[in-house]
Short mmCIF file of C-alpha atoms in Angstrom, two decimals:
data_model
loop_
_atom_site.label_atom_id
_atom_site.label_comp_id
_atom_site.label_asym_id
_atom_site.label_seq_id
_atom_site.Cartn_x
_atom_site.Cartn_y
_atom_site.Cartn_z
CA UNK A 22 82.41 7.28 7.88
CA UNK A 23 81.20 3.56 8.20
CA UNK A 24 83.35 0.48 8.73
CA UNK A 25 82.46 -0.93 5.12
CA UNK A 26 83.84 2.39 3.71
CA UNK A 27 87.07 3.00 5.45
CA UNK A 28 88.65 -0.40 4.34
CA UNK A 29 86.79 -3.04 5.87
CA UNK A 30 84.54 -3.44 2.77
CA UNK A 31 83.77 -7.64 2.59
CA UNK A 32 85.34 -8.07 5.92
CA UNK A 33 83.16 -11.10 7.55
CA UNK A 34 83.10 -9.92 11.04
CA UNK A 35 80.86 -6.79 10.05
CA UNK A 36 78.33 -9.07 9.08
CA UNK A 37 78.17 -11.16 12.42
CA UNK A 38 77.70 -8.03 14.43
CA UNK A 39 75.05 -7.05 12.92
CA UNK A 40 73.50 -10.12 13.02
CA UNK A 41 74.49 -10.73 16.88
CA UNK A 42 72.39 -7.22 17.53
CA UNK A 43 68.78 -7.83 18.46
CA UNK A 44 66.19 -5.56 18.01
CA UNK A 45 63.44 -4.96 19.77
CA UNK A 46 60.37 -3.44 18.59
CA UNK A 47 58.32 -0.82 20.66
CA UNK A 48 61.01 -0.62 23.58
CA UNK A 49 60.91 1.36 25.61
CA UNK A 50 57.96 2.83 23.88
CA UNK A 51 55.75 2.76 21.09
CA UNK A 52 57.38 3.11 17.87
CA UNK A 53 60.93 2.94 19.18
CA UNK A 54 63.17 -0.61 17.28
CA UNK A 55 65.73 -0.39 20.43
CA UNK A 56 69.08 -1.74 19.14
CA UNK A 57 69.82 -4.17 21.73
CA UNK A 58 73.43 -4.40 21.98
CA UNK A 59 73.40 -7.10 25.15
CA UNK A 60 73.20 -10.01 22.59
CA UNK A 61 76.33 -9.24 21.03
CA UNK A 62 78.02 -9.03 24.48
CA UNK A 63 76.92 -12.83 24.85
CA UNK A 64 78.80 -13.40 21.83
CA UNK A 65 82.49 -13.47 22.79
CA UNK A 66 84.26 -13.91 19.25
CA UNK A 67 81.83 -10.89 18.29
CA UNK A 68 82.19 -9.08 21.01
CA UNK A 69 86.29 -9.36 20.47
CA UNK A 70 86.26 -8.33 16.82
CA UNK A 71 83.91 -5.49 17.32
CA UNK A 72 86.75 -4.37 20.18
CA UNK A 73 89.56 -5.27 18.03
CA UNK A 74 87.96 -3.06 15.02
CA UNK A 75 88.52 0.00 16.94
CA UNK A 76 91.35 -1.12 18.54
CA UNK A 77 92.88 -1.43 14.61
CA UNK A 78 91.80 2.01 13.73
CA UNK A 79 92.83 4.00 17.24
CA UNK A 80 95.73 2.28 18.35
CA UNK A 81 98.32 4.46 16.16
CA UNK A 82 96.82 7.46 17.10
CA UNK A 83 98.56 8.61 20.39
CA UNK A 84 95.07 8.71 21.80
CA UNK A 85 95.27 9.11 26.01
CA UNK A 86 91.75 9.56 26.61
CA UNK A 87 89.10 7.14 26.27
CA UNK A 88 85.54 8.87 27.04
CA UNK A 89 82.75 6.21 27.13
CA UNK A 90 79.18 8.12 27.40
CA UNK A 91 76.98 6.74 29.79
CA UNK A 92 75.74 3.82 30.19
CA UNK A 93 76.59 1.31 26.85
CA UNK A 94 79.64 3.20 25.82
CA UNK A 95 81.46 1.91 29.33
CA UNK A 96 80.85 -1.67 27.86
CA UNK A 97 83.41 -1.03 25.06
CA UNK A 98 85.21 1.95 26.29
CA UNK A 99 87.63 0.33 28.79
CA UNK A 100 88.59 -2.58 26.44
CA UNK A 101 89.42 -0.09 24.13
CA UNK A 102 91.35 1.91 26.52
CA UNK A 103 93.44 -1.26 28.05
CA UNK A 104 94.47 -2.33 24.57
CA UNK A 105 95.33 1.32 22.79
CA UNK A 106 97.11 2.06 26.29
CA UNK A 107 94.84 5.14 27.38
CA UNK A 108 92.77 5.76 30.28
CA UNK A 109 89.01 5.51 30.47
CA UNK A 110 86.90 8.49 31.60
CA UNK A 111 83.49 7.98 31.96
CA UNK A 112 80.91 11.05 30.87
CA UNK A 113 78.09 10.10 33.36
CA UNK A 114 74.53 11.70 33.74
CA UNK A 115 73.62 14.20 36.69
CA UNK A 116 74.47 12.53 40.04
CA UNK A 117 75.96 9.90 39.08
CA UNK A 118 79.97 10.93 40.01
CA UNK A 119 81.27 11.33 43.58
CA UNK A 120 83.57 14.06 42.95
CA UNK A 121 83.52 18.16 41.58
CA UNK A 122 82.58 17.94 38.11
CA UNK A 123 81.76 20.02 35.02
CA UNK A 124 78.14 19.46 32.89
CA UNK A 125 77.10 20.38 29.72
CA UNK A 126 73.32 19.85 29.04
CA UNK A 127 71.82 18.83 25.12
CA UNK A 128 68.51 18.47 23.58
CA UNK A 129 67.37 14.89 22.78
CA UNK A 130 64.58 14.22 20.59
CA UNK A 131 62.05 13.97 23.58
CA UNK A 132 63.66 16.19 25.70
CA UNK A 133 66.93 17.31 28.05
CA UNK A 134 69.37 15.80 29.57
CA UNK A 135 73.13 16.72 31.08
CA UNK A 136 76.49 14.87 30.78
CA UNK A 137 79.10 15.03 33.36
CA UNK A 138 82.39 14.54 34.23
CA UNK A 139 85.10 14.78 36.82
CA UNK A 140 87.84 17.65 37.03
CA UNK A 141 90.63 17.05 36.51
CA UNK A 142 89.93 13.71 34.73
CA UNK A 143 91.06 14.69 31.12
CA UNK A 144 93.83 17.44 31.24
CA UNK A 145 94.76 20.10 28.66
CA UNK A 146 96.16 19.35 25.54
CA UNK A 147 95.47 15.53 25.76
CA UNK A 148 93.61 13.54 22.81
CA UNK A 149 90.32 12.03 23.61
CA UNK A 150 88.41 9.49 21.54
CA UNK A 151 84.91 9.04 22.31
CA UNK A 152 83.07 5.77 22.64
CA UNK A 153 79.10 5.09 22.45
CA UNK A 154 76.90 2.45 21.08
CA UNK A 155 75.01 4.05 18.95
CA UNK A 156 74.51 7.50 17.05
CA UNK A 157 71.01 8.98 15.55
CA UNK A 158 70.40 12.12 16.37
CA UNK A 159 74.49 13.34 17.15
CA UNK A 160 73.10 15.48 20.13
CA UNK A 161 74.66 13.42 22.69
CA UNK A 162 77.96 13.07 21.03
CA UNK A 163 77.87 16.86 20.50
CA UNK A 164 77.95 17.34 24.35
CA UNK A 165 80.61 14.74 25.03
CA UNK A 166 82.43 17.14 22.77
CA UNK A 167 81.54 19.66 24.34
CA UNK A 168 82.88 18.67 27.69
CA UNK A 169 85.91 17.36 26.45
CA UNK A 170 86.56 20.76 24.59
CA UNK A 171 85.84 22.89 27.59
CA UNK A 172 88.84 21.69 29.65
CA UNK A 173 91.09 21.86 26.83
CA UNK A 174 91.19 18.34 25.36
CA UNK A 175 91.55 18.00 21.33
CA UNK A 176 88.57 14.99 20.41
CA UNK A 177 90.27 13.17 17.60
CA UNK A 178 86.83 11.40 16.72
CA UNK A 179 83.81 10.13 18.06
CA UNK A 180 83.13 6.24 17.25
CA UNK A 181 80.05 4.07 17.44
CA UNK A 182 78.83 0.41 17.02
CA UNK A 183 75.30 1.25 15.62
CA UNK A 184 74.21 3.87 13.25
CA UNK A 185 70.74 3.92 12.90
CA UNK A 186 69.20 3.63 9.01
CA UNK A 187 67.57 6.91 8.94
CA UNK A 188 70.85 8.73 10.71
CA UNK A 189 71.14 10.63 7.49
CA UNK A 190 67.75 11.90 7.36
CA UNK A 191 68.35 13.12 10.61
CA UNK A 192 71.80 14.52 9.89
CA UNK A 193 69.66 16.83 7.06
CA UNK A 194 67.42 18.03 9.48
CA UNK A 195 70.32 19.27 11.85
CA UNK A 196 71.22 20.98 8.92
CA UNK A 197 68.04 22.92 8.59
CA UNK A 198 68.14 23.29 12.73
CA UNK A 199 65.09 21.19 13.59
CA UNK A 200 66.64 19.09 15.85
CA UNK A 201 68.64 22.42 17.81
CA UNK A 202 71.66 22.50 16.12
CA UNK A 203 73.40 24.85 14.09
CA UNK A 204 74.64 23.99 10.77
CA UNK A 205 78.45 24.91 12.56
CA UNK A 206 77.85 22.84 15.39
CA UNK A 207 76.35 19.74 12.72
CA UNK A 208 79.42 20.21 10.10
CA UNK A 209 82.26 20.36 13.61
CA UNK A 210 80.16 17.00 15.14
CA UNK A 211 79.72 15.00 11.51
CA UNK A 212 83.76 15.86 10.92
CA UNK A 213 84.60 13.88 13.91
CA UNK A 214 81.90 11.18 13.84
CA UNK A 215 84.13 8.71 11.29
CA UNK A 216 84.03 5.43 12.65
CA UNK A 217 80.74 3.53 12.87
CA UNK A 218 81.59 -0.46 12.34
CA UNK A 219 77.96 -1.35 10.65
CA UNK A 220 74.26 0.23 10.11
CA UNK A 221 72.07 -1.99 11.82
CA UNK A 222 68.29 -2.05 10.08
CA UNK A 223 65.59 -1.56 11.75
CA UNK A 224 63.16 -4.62 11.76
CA UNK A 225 58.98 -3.13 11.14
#
């Protein structure tokens, strides 16, 4: 599943992007250590080798969709795309796109919220990757899914920067259904989450 455990044990650059990712405690609430992604982007050697890690692992693939889930998953999405030769579709919340679109709504921790995005984007039969910055609970993955899914795409995996320390703990309580999911819907999303370059650790 994790970067250090699908060959890039020891490798050096895992290291400096963990170290280029702030956090910041009690944003944007009490409680919350927000992973703070925006101080690796001002890193351009670490922002490249983060890229070029998923560029490695997807490149082979004959991926043709690149779906970045709004917002921080369009800041490594498109690189991606450009270098593995696929298009980028963006899965955008409720308003957001011009066009006709499809939604599929998910339970967060605190609440709702919706996904969309454009018909006739991805078509039938092609093979989406999907990009975000960071995975805890898996419910907004699970939607990106979803979406992709519903118009006939095949998701090959879902990938992430971040995974947060206690994503485990949380992946056993999706088993048990407290966080909405059924244990189907948990074993289908944790198949296809794979790729998830460090665990940054929360700072108390």
């Amino acid at each position: 599943m994790f970067a250090a455990e699908n060959g890039l044990k020891g490798d050096p650059r895992l290291q400096a992007i963990s170290e280029a990712i702030r956090v910041v405690p009690h944003f944007p609430k009490p409680g919350i250590m927000f992973q703070d992604i925006t101080t690796l982007l001002l890193d351009h050697k670490t922002f490249k080798d983060t890229v070029d890690i998923f560029v490695d692992r997807y490149r082979n693939m004959d991926i043709s969709v690149v779906a970045g889930v709004e917002a921080r998953g369009f800041m490594f999405g498109p690189s991606i795309a450009l270098a593995i030769g696929a298009k980028f579709v963006p899965l955008r919340k409720p308003r957001k796109l011009p066009g006709e679109v499809i939604s599929e709504a998910y339970v967060l921790e605190y609440g709702n919220d919706c996904l969309e995005m454009h018909v006739g984007a991805v078509q039938p039969g092609e093979r989406a990757l999907i990009i975000d910055d960071l995975v805890a609970t898996g419910g907004t993955l699970l939607a990106a899914i979803r979406l992709l899914e519903r118009v006939g795409a095949e998701v090959v995996e879902c990938a992430c920067v971040i995974g947060l320390p206690e994503v485990k703990v949380v992946l056993n309580s999706l088993l048990l259904g407290t966080v909405g999911l059924m244990e189907s819907q948990f074993t289908s999303l944790w198949s296809l989450v794979k790729w998830i370059i460090v665990v940054k650790i929360s700072e108390d």
